[in-house]
Tab-separated table of C-alpha atoms in Angstrom:
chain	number	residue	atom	x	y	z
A	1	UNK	CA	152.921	104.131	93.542
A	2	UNK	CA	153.585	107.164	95.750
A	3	UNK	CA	156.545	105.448	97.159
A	4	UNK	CA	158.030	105.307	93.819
A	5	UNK	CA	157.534	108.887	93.434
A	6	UNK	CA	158.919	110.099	96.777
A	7	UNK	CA	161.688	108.070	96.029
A	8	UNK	CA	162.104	109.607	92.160
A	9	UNK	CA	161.476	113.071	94.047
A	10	UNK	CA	164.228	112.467	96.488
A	11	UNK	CA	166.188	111.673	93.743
A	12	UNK	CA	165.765	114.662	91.575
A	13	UNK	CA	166.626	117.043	94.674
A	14	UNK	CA	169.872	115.087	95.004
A	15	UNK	CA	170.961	115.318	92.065
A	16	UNK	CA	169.671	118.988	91.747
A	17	UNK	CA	171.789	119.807	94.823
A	18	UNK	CA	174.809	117.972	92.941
A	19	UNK	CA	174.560	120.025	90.308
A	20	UNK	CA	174.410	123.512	91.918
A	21	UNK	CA	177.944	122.452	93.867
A	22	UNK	CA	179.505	121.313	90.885
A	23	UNK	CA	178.291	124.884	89.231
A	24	UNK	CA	180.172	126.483	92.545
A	25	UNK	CA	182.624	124.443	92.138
A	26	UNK	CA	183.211	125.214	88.436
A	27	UNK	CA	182.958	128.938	88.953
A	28	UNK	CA	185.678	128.978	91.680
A	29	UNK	CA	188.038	126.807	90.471
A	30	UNK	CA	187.974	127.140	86.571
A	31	UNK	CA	190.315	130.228	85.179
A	32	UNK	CA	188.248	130.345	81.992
A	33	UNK	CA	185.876	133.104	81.948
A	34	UNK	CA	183.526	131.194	79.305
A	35	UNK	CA	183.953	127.928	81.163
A	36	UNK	CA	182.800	130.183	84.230
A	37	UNK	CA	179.884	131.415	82.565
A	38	UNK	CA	178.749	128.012	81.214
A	39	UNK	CA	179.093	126.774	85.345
A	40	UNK	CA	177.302	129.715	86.447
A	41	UNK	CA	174.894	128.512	84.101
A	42	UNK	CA	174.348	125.001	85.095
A	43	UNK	CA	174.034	126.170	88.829
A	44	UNK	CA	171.637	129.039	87.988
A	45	UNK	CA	169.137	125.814	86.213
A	46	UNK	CA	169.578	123.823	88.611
A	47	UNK	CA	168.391	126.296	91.173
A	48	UNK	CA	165.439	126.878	88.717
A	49	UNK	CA	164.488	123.279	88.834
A	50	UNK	CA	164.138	122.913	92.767
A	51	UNK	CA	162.153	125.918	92.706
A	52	UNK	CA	159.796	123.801	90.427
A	53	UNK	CA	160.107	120.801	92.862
A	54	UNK	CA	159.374	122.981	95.590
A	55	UNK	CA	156.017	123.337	94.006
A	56	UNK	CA	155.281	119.643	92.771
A	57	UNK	CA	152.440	117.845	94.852
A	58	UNK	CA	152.969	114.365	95.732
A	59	UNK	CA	149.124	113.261	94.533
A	60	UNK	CA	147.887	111.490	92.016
A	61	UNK	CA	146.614	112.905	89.787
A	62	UNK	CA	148.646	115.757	89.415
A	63	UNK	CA	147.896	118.684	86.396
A	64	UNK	CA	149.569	121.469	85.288
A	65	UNK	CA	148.363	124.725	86.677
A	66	UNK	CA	146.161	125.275	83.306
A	67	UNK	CA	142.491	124.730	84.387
A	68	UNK	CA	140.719	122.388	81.437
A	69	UNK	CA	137.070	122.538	81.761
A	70	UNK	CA	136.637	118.573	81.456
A	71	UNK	CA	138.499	117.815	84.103
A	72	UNK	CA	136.036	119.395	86.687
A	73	UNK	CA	137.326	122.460	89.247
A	74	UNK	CA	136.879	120.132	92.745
A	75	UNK	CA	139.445	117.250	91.047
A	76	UNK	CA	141.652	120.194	89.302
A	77	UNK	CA	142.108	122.137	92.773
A	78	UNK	CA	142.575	118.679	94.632
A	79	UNK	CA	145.257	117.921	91.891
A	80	UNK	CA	147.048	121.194	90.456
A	81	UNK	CA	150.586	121.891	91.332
A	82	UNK	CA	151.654	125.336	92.715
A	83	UNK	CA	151.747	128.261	89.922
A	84	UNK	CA	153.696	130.407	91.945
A	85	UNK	CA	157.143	129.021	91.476
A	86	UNK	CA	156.488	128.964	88.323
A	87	UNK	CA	156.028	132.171	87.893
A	88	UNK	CA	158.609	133.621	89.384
A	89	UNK	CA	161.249	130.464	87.623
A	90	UNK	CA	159.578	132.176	84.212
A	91	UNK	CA	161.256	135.902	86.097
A	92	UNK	CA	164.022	134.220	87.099
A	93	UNK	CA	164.952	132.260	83.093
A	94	UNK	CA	164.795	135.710	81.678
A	95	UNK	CA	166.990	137.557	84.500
A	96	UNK	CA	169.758	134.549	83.787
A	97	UNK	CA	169.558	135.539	80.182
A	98	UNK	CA	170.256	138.924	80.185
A	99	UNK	CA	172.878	137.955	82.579
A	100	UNK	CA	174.546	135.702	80.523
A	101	UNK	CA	174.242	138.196	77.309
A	102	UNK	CA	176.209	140.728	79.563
A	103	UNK	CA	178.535	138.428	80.814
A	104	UNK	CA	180.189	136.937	77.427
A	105	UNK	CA	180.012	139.961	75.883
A	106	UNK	CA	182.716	141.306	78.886
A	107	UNK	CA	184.332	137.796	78.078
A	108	UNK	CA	184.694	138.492	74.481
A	109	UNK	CA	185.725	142.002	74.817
A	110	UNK	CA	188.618	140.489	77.011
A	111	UNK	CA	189.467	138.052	74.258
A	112	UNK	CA	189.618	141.424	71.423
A	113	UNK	CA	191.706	143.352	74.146
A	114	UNK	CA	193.691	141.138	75.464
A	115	UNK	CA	193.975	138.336	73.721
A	116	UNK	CA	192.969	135.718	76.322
A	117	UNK	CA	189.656	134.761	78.697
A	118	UNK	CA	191.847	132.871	81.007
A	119	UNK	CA	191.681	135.565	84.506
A	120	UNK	CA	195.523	134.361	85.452
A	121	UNK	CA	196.543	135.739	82.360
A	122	UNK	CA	194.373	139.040	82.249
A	123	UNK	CA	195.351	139.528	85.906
A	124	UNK	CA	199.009	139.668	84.432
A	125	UNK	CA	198.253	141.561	82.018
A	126	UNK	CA	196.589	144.324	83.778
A	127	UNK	CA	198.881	144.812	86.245
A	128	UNK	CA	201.734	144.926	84.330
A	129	UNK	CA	199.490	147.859	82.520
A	130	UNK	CA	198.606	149.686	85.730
A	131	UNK	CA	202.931	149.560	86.402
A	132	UNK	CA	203.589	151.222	82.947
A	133	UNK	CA	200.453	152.437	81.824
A	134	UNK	CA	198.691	150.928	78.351
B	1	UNK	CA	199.219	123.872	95.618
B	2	UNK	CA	196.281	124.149	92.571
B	3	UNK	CA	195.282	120.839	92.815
B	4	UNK	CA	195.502	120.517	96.806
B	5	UNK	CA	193.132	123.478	97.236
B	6	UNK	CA	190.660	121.871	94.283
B	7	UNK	CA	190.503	118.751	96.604
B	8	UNK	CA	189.666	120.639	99.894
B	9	UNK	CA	186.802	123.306	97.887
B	10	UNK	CA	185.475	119.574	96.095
B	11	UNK	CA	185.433	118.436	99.753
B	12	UNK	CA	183.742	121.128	101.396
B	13	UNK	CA	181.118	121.687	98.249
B	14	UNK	CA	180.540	118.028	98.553
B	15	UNK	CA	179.434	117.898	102.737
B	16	UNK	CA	177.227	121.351	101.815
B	17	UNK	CA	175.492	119.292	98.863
B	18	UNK	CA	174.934	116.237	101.714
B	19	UNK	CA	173.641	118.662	104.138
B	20	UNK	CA	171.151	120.796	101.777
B	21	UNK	CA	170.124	117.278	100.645
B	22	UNK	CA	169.585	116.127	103.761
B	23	UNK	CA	167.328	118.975	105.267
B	24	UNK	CA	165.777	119.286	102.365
B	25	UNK	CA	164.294	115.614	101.997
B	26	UNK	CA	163.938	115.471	106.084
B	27	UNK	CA	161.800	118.561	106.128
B	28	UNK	CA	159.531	117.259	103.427
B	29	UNK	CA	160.365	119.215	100.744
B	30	UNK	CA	157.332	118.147	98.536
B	31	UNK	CA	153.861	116.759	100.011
B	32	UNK	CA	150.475	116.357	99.214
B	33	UNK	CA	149.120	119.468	100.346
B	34	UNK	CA	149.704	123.285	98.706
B	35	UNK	CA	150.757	126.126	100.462
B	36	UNK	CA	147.960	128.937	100.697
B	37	UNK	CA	148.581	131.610	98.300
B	38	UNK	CA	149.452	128.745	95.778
B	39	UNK	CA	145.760	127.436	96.521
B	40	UNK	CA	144.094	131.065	96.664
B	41	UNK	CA	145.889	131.635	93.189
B	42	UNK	CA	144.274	128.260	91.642
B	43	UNK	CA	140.789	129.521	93.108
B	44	UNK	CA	140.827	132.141	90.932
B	45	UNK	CA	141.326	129.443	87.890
B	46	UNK	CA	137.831	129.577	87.083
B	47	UNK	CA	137.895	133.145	85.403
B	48	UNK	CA	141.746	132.654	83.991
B	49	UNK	CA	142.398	129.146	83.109
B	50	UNK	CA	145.949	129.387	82.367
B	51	UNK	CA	147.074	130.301	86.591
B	52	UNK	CA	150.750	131.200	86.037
B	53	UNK	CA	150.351	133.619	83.045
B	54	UNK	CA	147.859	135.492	85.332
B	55	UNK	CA	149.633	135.240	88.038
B	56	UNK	CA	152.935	136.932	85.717
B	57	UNK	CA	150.512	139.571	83.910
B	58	UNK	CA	148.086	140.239	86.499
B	59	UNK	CA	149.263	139.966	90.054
B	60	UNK	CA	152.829	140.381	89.299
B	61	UNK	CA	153.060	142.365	86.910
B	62	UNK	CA	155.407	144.734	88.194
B	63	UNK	CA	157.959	142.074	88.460
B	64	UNK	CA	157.483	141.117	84.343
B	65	UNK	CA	157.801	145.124	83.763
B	66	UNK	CA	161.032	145.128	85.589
B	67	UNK	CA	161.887	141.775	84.035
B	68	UNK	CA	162.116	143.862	80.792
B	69	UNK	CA	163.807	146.895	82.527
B	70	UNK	CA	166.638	143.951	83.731
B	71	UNK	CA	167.056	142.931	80.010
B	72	UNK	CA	167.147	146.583	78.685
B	73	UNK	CA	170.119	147.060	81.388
B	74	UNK	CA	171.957	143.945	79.891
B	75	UNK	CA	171.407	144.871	76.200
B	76	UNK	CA	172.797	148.495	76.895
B	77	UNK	CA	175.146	147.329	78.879
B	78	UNK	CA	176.829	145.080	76.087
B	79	UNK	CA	175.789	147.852	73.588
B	80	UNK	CA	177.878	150.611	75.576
B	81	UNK	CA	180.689	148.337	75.820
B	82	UNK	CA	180.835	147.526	71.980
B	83	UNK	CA	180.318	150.912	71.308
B	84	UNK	CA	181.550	152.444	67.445
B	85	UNK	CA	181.605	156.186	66.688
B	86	UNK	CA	179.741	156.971	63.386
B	87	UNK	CA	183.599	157.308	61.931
B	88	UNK	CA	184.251	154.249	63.226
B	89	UNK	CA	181.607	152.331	61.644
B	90	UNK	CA	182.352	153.924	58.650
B	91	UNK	CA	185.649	152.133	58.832
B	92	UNK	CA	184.288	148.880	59.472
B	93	UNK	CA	182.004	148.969	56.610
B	94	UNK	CA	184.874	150.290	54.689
B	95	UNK	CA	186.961	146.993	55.593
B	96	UNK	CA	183.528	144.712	55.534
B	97	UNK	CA	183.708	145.452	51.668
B	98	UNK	CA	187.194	143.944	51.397
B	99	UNK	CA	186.100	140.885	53.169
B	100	UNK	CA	185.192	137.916	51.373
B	101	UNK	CA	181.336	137.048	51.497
B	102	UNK	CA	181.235	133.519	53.228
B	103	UNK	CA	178.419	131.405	52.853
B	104	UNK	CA	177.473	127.631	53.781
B	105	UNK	CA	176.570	124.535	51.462
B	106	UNK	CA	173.463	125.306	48.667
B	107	UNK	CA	171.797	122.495	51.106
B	108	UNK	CA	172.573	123.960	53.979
B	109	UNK	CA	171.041	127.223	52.663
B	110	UNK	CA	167.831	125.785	51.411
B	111	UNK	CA	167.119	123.937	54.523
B	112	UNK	CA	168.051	126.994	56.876
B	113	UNK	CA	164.891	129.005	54.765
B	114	UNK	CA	162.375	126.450	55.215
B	115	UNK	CA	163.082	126.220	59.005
B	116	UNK	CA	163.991	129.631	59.096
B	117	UNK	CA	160.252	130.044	58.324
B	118	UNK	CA	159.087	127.650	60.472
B	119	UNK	CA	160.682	129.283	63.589
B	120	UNK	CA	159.037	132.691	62.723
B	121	UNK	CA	155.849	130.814	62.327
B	122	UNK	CA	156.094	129.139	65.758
B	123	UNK	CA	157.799	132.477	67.730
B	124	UNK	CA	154.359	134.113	66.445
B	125	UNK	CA	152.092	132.119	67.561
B	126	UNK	CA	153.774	131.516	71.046
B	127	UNK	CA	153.684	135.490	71.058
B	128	UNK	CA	150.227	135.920	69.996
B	129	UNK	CA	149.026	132.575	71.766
B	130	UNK	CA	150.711	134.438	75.389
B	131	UNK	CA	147.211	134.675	77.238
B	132	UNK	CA	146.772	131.108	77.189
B	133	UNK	CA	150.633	130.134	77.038
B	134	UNK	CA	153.243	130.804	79.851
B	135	UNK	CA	155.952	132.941	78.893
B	136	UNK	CA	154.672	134.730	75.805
B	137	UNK	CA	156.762	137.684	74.750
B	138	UNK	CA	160.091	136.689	76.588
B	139	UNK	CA	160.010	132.917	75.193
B	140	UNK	CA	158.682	133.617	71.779
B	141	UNK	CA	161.756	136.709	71.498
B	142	UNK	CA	164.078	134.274	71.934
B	143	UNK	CA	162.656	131.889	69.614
B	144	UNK	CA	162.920	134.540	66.984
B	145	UNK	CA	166.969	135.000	68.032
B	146	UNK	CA	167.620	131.306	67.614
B	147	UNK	CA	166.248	131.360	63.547
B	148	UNK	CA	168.588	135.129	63.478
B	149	UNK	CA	171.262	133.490	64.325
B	150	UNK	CA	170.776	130.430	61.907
B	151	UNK	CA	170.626	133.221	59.305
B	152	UNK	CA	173.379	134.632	60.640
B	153	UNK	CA	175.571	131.571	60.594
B	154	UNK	CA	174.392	130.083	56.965
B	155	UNK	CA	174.163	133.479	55.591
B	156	UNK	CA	176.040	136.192	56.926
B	157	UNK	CA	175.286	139.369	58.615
B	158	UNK	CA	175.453	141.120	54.916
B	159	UNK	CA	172.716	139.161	54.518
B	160	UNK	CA	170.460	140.426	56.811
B	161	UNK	CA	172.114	144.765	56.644
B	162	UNK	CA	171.997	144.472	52.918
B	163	UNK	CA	167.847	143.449	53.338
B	164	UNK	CA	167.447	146.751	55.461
B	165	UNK	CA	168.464	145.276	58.978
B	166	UNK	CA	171.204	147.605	59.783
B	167	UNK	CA	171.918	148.658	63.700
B	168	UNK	CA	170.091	151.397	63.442
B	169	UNK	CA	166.846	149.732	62.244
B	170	UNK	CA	167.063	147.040	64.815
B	171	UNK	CA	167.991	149.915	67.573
B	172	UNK	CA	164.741	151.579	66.548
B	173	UNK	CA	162.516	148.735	66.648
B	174	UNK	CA	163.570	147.413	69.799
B	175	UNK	CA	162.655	151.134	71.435
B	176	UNK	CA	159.442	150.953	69.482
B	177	UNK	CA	158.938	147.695	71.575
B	178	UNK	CA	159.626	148.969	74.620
B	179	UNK	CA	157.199	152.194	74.035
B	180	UNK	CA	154.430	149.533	73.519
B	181	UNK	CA	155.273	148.094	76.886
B	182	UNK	CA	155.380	151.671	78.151
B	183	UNK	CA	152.082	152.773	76.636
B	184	UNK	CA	150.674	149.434	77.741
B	185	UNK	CA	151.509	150.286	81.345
B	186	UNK	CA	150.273	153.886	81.738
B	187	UNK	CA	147.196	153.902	79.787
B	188	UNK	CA	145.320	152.595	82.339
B	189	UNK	CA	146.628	155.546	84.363
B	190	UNK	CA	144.674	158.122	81.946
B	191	UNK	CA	142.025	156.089	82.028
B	192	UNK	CA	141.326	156.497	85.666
B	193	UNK	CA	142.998	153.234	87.082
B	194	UNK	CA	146.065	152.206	88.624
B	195	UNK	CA	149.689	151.444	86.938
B	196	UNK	CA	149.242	148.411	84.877
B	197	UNK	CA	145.398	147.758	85.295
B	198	UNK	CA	145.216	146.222	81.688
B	199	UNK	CA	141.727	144.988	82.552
B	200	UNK	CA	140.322	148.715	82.084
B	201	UNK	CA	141.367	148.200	78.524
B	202	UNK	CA	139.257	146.590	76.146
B	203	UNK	CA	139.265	143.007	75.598
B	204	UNK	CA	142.420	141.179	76.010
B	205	UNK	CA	144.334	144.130	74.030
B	206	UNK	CA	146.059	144.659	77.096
B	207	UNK	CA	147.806	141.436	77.333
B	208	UNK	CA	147.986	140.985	73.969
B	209	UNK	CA	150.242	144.659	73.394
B	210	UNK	CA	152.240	143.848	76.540
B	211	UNK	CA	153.225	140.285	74.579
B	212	UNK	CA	153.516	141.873	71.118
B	213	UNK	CA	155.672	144.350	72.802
B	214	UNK	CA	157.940	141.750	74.947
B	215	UNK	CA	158.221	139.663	71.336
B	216	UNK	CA	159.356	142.839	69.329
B	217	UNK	CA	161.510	144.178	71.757
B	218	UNK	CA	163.702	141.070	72.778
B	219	UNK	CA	163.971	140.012	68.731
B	220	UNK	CA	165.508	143.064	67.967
B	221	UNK	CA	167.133	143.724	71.358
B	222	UNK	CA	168.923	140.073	70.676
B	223	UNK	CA	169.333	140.905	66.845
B	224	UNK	CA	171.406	144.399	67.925
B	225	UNK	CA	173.888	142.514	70.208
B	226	UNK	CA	174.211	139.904	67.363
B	227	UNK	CA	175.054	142.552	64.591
B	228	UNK	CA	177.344	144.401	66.674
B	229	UNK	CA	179.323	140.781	67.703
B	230	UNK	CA	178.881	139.646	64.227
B	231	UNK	CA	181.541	142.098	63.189
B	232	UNK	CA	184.794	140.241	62.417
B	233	UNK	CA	187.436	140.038	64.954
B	234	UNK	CA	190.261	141.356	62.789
B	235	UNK	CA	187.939	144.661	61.791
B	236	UNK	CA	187.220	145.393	65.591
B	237	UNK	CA	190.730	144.777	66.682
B	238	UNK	CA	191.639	147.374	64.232
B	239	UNK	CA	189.449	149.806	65.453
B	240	UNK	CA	190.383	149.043	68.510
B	241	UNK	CA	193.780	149.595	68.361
B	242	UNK	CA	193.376	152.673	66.774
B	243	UNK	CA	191.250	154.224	69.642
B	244	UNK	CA	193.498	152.953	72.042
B	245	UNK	CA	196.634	155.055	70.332
């Protein structure tokens, strides 16, 4: 039984880890300023998930940190995961929001000015604006 | 050249994902026991069941307050940027009225209403429910966006300006959020405690104002940004264009 779960635990932080490269990888490789955004993304959850893991206990049984009177508080201590990264994952969710609000509203901006979210292009484009002025 | 350098950054990203991997599962990145402060936190369980909205509202509260502060930032940032001078709206409503009113499938409408209700239903409860629900406010906001922007996309945004939802409406309720927050935060001041000490106030009114407050001000916070992006991309390019000369 607990074999299974380190296993499934080891697992998860693999493929966590994948994801967060493929997010860097996506950010600094990709021109597209949306396709950037939607990497960002995928790294910035995936960092949100091992914080979670981080706080997992490998016991069985294991509860969510809400404390349910029939359970009993000796078995819920012996059993609850960490709250902490929890809470500060919940911080963390709304930060990458706000974030991401900010960050396509730039992108679209680009796309009214300047007709393109690709950064080649606007690179182009702005420089050849900074030569002759707008 | 491009795909060359892809390759080697692949490369590289792909040894620091074996490395982080590997430290991570050698060092025993989950076990059986908790670290302390988790454990002294889930002591306290006893007097609030639910441990992480306490730990958010009560111990770390500062951190949800700036939380808000963080989203304010992003909401005037994007507001600032898609800024319009009164006689500028008054030039896109001018073209809006040319426009032809869009609007989806009769099925697609009378679906949207009945879930459109659910969704306010549900963001209410998760708002009101916050004491005993992570999240709360934040997650019960953003509920509230996702049925605005169904309207939004069934509908249109005359829709929801012609029912009395203009900017300026959605502007003002969103700072009549964040003054709940506000109040929320400094009343305990007056009354003789510290910043944020929402057990001096009575009840749970505390945590129940600071969730009420979170859910009004990220609806309408998320609603503004909407409106001002739901204006077509022809109308703003005029405008645009015409600031620019």
């Amino acid at each position: 039984m607990m074999e299974t779960a380190q296993f499934m635990l080891t697992y998860t932080v693999v493929v966590l880890f994948a994801m967060m490269v493929l997010g860097i990888y996506g950010v600094v490789t990709r021109p597209n300023m949306i396709k950037k955004v939607i990497m960002l993304n995928i790294m910035g959850d995936a960092i949100n998930m091992l914080f979670i893991i981080i706080g997992y206990r490998l016991v069985y049984p294991v509860f969510p940190p809400v404390y349910e009177k029939h359970v009993g508080f000796r078995e819920f201590l012996s059993g609850a995961v960490d709250p902490l990264p929890q809470a500060l994952v919940l911080t963390a969710v709304v930060i990458g929001m706000a974030m991401n609000i900010l960050l396509v509203t730039y992108a679209i901006q680009a796309h009214r000015l300047y007709g393109t979210t690709d950064v080649r292009d606007l690179a182009d484009v702005l420089g050849q604006e900074r030569r002759e002025g707008p | 050249m491009g795909a060359r350098r892809d390759v080697v950054v692949a490369l590289l990203l792909l040894m620091a994902m074996a490395v982080l991997s590997y430290s991570a599962v050698a060092s025993g990145f989950a076990s059986g026991s908790l670290r302390p402060l988790g454990a002294e936190y889930l002591e306290r369980a006893a007097s609030t069941p639910e441990v992480v909205t306490a730990i958010v509202w009560n111990y770390r509260g500062f951190d949800t307050l700036f939380e808000t502060f963080v989203f304010f930032l992003a909401i005037a940032g994007t507001l600032s940027v898609l800024r319009l001078s009164s006689r500028q709206e008054r030039e896109v409503r001018r073209n809006e009225e040319r426009e032809p009113h869009r609007k989806m499938d009769e099925i697609v409408r009378v679906i949207t209403k009945l879930v459109v209700v659910a969704i306010v239903a549900v963001s209410a409860s998760i708002a009101i429910h916050g004491q005993l629900t992570p999240g709360g406010g934040f997650q019960a906001g953003s509920a509230m966006a996702v049925a605005s922007l169904l309207l939004f996309v069934v509908f249109s945004k005359f829709v929801l300006e012609r029912s009395g939802l203009t900017l300026r409406h959605t502007l003002t309720a969103y700072a009549a959020g964040l003054a709940v927050i506000l109040v929320t935060v400094f009343l305990p001041v007056l009354m003789g405690g510290h910043l944020l000490q929402i057990d001096l106030l009575p009840g749970e009114s505390g945590l129940l104002s600071l969730d009420v407050g979170e859910y009004t001000a990220v609806t309408f916070g998320f609603l503004s940004v909407f409106l001002v992006l739901g204006i077509s991309e022809w109308i703003f390019k005029g405008v645009l264009r015409e600031e620019v000369k």
